[in-house]
CSV table of C-alpha atoms in Angstrom, one decimal:
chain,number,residue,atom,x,y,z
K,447,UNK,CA,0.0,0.0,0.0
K,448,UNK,CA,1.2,3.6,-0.7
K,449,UNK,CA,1.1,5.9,1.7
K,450,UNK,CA,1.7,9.8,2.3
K,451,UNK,CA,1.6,11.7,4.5
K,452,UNK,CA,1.1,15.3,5.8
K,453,UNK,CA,2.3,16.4,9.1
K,454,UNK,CA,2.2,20.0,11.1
K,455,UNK,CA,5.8,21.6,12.0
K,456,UNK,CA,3.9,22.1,15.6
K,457,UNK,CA,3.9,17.9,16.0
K,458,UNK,CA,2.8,16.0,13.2
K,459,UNK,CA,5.6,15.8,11.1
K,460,UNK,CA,8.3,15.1,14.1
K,461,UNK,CA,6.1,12.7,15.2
K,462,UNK,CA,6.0,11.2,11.5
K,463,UNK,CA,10.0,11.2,11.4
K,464,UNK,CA,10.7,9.3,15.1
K,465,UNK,CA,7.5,7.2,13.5
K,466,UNK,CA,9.6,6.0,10.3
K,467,UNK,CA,12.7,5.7,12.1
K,468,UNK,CA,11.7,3.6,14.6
K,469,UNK,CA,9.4,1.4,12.8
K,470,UNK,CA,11.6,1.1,9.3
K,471,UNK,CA,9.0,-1.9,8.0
K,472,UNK,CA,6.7,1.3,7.3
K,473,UNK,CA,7.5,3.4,4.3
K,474,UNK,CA,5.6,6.3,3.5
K,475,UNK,CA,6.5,9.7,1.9
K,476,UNK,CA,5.7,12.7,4.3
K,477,UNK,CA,5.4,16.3,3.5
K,478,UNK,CA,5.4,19.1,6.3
K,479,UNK,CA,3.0,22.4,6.9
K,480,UNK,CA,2.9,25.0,8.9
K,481,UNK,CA,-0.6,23.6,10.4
K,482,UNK,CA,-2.6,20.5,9.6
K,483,UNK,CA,-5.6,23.4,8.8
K,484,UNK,CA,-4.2,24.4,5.6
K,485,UNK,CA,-4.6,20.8,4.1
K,486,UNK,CA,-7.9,21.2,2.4
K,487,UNK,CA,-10.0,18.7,0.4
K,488,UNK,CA,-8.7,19.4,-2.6
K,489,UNK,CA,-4.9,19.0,-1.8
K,490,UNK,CA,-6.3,15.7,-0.2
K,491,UNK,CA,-7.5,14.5,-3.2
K,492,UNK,CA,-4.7,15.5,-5.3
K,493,UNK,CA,-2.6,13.9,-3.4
K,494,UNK,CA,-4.3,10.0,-3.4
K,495,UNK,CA,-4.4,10.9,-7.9
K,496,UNK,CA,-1.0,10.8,-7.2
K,497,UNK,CA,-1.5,7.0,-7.0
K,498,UNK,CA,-1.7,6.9,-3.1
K,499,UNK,CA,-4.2,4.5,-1.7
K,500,UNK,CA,-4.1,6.3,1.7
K,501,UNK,CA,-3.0,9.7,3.3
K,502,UNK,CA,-2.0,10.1,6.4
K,503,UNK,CA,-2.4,13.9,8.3
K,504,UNK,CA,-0.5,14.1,11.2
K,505,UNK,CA,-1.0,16.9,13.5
K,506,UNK,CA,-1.3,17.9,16.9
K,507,UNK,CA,-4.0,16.4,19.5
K,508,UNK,CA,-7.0,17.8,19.1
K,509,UNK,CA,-7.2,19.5,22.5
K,510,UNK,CA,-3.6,21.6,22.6
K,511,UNK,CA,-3.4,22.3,19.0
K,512,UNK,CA,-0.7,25.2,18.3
K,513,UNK,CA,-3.4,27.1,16.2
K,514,UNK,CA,-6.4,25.9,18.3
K,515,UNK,CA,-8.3,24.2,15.1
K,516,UNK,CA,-6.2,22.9,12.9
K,517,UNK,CA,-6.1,19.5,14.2
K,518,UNK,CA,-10.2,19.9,14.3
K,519,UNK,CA,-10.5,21.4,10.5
K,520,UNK,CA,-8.2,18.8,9.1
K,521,UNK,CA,-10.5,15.9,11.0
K,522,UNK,CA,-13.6,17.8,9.5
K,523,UNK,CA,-12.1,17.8,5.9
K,524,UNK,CA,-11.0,14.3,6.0
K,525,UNK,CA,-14.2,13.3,7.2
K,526,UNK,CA,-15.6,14.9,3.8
K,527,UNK,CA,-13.4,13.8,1.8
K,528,UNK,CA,-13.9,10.2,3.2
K,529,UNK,CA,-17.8,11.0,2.4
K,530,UNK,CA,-17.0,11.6,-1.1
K,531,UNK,CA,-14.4,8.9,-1.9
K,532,UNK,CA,-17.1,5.9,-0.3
K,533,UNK,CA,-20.0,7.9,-2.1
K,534,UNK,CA,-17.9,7.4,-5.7
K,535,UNK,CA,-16.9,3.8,-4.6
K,536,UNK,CA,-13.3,4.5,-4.6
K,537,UNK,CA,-11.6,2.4,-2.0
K,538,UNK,CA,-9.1,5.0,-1.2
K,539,UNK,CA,-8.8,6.8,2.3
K,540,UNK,CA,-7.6,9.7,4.2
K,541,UNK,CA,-6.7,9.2,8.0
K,542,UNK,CA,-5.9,11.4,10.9
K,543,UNK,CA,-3.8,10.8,13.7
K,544,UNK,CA,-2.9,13.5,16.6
K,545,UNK,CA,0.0,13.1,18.2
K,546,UNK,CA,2.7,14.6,20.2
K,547,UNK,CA,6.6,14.1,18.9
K,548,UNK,CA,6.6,11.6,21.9
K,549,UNK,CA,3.1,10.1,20.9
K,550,UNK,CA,4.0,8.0,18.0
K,551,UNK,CA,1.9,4.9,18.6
K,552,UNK,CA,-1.0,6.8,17.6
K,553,UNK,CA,0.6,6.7,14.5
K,554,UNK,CA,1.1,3.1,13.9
K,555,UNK,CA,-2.5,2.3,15.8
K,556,UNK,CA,-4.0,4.3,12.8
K,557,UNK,CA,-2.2,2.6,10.0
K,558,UNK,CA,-2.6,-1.2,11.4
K,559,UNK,CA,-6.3,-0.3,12.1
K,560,UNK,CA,-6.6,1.0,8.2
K,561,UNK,CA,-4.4,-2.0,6.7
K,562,UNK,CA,-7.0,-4.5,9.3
K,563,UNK,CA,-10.2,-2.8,6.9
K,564,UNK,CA,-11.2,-1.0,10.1
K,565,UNK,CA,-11.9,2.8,10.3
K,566,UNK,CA,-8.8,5.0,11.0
K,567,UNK,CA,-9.9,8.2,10.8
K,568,UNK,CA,-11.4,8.3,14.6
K,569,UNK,CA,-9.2,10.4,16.6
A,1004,UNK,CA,-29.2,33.9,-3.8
A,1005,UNK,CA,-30.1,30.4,-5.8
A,1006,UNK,CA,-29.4,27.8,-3.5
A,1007,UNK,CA,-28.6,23.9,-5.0
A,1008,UNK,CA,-27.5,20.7,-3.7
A,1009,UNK,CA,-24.7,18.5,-5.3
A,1010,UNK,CA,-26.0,15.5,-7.4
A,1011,UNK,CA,-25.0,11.6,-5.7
A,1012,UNK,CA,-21.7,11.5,-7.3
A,1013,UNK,CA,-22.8,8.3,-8.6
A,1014,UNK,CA,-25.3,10.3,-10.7
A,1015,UNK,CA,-22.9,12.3,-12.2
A,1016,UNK,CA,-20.7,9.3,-13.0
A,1017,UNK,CA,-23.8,7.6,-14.5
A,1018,UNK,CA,-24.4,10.4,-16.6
A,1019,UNK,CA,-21.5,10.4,-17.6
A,1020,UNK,CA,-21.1,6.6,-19.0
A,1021,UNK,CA,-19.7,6.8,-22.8
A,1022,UNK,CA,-18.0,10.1,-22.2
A,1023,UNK,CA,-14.0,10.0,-21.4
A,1024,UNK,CA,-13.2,14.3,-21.5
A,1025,UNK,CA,-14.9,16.0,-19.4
A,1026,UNK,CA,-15.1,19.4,-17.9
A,1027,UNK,CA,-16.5,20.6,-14.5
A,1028,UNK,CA,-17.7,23.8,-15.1
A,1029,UNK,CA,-18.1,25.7,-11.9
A,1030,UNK,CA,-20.7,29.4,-11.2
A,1031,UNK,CA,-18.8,31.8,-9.6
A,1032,UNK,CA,-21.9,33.4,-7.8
A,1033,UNK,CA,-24.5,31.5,-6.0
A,1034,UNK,CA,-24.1,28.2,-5.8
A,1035,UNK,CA,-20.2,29.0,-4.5
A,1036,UNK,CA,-21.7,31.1,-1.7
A,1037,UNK,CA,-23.9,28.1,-1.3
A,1038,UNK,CA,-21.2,25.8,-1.2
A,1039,UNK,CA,-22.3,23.4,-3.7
A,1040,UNK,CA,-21.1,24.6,-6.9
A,1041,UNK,CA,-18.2,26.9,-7.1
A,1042,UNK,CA,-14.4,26.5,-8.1
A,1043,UNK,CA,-13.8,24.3,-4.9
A,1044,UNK,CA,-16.7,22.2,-5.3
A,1045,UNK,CA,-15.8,21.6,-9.3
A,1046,UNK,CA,-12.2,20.9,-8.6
A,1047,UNK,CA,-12.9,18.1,-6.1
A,1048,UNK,CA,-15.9,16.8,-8.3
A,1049,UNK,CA,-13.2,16.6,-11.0
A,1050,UNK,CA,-10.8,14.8,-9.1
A,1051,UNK,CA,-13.1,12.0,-8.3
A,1052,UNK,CA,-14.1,11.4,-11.6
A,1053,UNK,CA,-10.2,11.0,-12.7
A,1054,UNK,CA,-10.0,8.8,-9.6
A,1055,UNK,CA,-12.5,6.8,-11.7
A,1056,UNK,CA,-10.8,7.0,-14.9
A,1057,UNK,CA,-12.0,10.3,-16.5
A,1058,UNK,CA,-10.0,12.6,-18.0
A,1059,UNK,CA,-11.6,15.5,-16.3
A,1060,UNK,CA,-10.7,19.3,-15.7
A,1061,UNK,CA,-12.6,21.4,-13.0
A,1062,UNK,CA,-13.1,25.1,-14.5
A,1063,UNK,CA,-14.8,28.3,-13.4
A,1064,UNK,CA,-17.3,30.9,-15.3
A,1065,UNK,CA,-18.3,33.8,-13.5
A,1066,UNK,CA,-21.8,33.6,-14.2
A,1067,UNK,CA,-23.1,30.6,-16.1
A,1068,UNK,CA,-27.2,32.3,-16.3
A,1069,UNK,CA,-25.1,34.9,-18.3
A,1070,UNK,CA,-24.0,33.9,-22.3
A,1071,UNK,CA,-21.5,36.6,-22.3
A,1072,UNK,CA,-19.5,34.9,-19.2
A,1073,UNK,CA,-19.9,31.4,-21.2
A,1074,UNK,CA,-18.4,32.9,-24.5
A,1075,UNK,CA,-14.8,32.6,-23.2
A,1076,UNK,CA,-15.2,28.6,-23.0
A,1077,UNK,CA,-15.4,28.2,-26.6
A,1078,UNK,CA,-12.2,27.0,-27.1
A,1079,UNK,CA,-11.9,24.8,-23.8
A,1080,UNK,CA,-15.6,23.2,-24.0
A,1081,UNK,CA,-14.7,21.9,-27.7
A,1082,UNK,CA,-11.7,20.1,-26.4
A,1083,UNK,CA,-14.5,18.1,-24.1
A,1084,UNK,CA,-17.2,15.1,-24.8
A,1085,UNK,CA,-18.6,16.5,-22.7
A,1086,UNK,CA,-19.6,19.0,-19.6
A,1087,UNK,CA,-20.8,18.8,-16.1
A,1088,UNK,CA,-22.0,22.1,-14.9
A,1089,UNK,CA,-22.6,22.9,-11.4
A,1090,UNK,CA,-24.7,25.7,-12.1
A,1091,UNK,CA,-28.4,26.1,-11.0
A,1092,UNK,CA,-31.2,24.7,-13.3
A,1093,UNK,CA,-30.7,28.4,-15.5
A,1094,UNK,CA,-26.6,28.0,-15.7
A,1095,UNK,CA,-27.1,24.6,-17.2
A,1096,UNK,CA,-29.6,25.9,-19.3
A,1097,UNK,CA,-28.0,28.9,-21.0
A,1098,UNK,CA,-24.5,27.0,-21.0
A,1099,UNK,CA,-26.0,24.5,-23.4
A,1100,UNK,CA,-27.9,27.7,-25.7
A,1101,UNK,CA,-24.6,28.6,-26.4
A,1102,UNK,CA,-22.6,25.0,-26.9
A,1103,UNK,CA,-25.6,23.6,-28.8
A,1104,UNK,CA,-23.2,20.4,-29.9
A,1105,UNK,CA,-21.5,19.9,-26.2
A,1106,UNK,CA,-23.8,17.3,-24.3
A,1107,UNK,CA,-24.3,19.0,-20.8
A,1108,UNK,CA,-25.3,17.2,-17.7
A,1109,UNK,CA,-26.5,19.0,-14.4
A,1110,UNK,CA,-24.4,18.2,-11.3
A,1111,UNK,CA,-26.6,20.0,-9.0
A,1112,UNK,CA,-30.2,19.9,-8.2
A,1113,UNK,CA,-31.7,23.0,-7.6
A,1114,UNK,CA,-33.4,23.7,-4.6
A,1115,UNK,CA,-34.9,26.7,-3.6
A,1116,UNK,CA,-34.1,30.9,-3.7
A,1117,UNK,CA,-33.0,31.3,0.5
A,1118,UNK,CA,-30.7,33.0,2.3
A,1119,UNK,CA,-28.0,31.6,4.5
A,1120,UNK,CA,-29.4,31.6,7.8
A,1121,UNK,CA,-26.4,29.9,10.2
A,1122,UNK,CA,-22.8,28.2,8.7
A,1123,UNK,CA,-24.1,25.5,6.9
A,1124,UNK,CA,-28.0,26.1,7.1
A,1125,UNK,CA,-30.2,28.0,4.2
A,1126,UNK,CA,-33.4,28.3,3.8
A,1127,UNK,CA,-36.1,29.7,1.3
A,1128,UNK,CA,-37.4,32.9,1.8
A,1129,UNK,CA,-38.9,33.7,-2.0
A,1130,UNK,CA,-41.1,31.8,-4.3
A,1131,UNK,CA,-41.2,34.2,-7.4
A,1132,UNK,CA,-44.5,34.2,-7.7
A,1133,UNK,CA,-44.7,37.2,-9.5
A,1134,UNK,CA,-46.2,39.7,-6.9
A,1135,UNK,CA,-44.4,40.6,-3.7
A,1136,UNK,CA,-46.7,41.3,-0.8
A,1137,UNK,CA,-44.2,41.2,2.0
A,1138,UNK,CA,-44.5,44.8,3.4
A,1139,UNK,CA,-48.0,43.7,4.5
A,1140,UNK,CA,-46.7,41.1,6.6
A,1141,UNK,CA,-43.7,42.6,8.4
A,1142,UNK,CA,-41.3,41.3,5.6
A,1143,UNK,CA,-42.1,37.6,6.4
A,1144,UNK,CA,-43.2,35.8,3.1
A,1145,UNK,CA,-46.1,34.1,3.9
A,1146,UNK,CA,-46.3,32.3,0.5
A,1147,UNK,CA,-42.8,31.1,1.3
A,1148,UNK,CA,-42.5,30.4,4.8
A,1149,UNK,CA,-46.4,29.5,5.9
A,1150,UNK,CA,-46.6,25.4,4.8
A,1151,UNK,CA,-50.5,26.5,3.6
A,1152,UNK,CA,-49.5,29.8,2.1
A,1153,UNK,CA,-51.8,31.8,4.1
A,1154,UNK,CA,-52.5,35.3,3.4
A,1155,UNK,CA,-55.2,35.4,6.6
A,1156,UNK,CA,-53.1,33.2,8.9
A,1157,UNK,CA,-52.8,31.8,11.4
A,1158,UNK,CA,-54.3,28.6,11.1
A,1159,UNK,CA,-54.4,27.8,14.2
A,1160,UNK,CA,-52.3,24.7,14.6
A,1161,UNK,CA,-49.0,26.1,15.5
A,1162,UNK,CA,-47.7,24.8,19.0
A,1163,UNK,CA,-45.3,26.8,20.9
A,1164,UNK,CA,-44.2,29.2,17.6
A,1165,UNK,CA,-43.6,26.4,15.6
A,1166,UNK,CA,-45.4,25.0,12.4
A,1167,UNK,CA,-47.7,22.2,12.6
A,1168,UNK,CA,-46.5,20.6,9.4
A,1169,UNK,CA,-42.9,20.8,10.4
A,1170,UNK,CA,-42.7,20.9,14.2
A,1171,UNK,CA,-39.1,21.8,13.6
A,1172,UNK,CA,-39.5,24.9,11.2
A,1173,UNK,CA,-40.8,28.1,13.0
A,1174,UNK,CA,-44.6,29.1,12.3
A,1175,UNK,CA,-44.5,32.0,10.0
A,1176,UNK,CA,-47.5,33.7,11.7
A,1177,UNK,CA,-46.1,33.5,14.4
A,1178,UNK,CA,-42.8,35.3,13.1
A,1179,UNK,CA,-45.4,37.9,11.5
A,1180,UNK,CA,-47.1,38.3,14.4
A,1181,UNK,CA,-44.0,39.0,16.6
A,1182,UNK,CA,-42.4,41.5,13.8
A,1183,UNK,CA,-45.7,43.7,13.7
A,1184,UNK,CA,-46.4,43.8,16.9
A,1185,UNK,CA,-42.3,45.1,17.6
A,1186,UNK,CA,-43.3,48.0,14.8
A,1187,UNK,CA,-46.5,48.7,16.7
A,1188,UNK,CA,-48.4,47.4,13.6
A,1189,UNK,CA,-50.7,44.6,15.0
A,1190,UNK,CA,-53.8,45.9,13.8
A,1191,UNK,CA,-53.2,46.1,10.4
A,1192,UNK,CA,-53.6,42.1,10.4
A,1193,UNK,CA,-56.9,42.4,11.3
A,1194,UNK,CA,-57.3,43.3,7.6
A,1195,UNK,CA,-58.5,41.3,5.4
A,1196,UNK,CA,-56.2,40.0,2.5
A,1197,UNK,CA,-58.0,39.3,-0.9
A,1198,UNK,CA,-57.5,36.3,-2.7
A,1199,UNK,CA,-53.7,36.6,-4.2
A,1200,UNK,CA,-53.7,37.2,-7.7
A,1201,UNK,CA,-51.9,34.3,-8.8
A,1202,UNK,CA,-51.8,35.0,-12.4
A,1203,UNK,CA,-47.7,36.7,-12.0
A,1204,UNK,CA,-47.0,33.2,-10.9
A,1205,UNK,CA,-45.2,30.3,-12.9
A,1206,UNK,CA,-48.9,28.4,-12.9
A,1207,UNK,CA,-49.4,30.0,-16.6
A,1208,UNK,CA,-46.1,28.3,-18.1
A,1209,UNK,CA,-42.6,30.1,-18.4
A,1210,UNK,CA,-42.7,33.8,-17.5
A,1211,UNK,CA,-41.0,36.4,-19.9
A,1212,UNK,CA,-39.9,39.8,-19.1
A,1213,UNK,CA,-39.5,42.5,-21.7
A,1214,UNK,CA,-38.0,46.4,-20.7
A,1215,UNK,CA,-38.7,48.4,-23.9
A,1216,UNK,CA,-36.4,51.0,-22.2
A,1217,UNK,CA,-33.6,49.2,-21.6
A,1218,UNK,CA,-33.4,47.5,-24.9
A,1219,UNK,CA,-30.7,47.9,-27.5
């Protein structure tokens, strides 16, 4: 399965760098932003045309984010973007995880959880 | 402002069976400040249908109702099989006047002319029927926003300032009531409406408007 992934400078994309290099099996391309917020649903879905069957948006936990919503947003757009993906039968998904730079588990919780067929996108 | 409601994607794919190039055509007025049809909306509508395999581009006309807006697609829209406009009902309608040979399919269903009452929530306030009446009811429509239409309300089954047809929707009396009473109006409902003259309405067919003074 391909994988990117998106992570906030706050949390998310530390968090994604400890993540790869202390679980090397996972490989998975990651991309950093300012905050999680400024992913919208279009960058979401240009990113799984890129021949991604899943994108990961790592940011900070929903109840200390640095910009107070951007964790929230993100969750809120990848919810949509979830909507429309399962309402055009396209089997490809965006997940959310909120973690801390020392809060990686999260991380790998959400992508076993996705590669088991269950939801991931519950924070 | 129009306000419409995107098509079940699986619609527009549907629709879309037989056709490969297509173009999203998004209406920069309404349905973007409705949220269901401008350049944000096309561009994600266009990337799901490359996720299924089109060849799709998402693009943007101010005002689709207007042919002089559309004119500037002439060399884009012949590239396409075909087009998938996310204007209201009139959008789609004037974008195929003038692209006779371009098959184009509706991706929104148009619902209603409203305002945008909270984030996310809009509802109608105006039926077009041809004669507005409003300054007699405090600027509540009550051909809009009564469930019977009444022009001698109430009808006596609202509960608690809500309508009886939809518990959940508030009685327009009721909101007619309150707003004349704050301008110190409250007896001028004890006048009797006549019967609305319902021949400005749509019931006659399509309606036309012609200004002698304004045209060229």
């Amino acid at each position: 399965m391909r994988i990117a992934s998106v992570g906030c400078d706050r949390q998310g994309f530390p968090a994604l760098l400890r993540f790869l290099e202390t679980f090397p099996e996972y490989r998975m391309d990651v991309t950093a932003v300012p905050c999680l917020g400024t992913v919208h649903e279009s960058m979401m879905l240009h990113i799984l045309e890129d021949g991604y069957q899943l994108l990961l948006l790592a940011g900070c936990p929903l109840d200390s984010c640095f910009n107070q919503k951007g964790s929230e947003f993100a969750f809120r757009k990848a919810q949509r973007v979830n909507a429309l993906l399962t309402e055009a039968g396209i089997p490809k998904r965006v997940a959310c995880a909120f973690v801390t730079a020392d809060k990686i588990g999260e991380i790998k919780r959400v992508l076993e959880s996705i590669v088991s067929g269950q939801k991931g996108e519950e924070p | 402002m129009i306000v419409g409601e995107r098509k079940p994607v699986t619609e527009i794919i549907d629709n879309l069976k037989g056709y490969r190039k297509v173009l999203v055509l998004a209406c920069g007025t309404c349905v973007t400040v409705c949220m269901s049809g401008g350049e944000k909306e096309a561009q994600e509508l266009a990337s799901l249908l490359r996720l299924k395999g089109f060849q799709a581009q998402a693009q943007t006309v101010e005002r689709q109702c207007e042919k002089e807006f559309n004119l500037q697609l002439q060399t884009g829209i012949c590239a396409c099989e075909a087009v998938v406009s996310l204007a209201c009902g009139i959008g789609v309608q004037v974008l195929a006047d003038c692209f006779p040979r371009v098959p184009v399919f509706p991706g929104l269903n148009t619902t209603f002319m409203g305002a945008p009452v909270e984030q996310g929530i809009w509802e109608e306030r105006c039926s077009g029927c041809g004669e507005c009446l409003v300054h007699l009811f405090g600027n509540v429509c009550p051909i809009t926003r009564c469930a019977k239409s009444l022009l001698n309300g109430p009808c006596g089954g609202s509960r608690g300032g809500k309508c009886e047809v939809k518990p959940e929707r508030d009685c327009a009396w009721q909101l007619i009531y309150d707003r004349m009473k704050s301008q110190g109006k409250l007896e001028s409902l004890l006048e009797v409406q006549p019967p609305k003259n319902w021949s400005f309405s749509r019931y006659g067919g399509q309606r036309k408007m012609i200004r002698e003074d304004v045209k060229l």
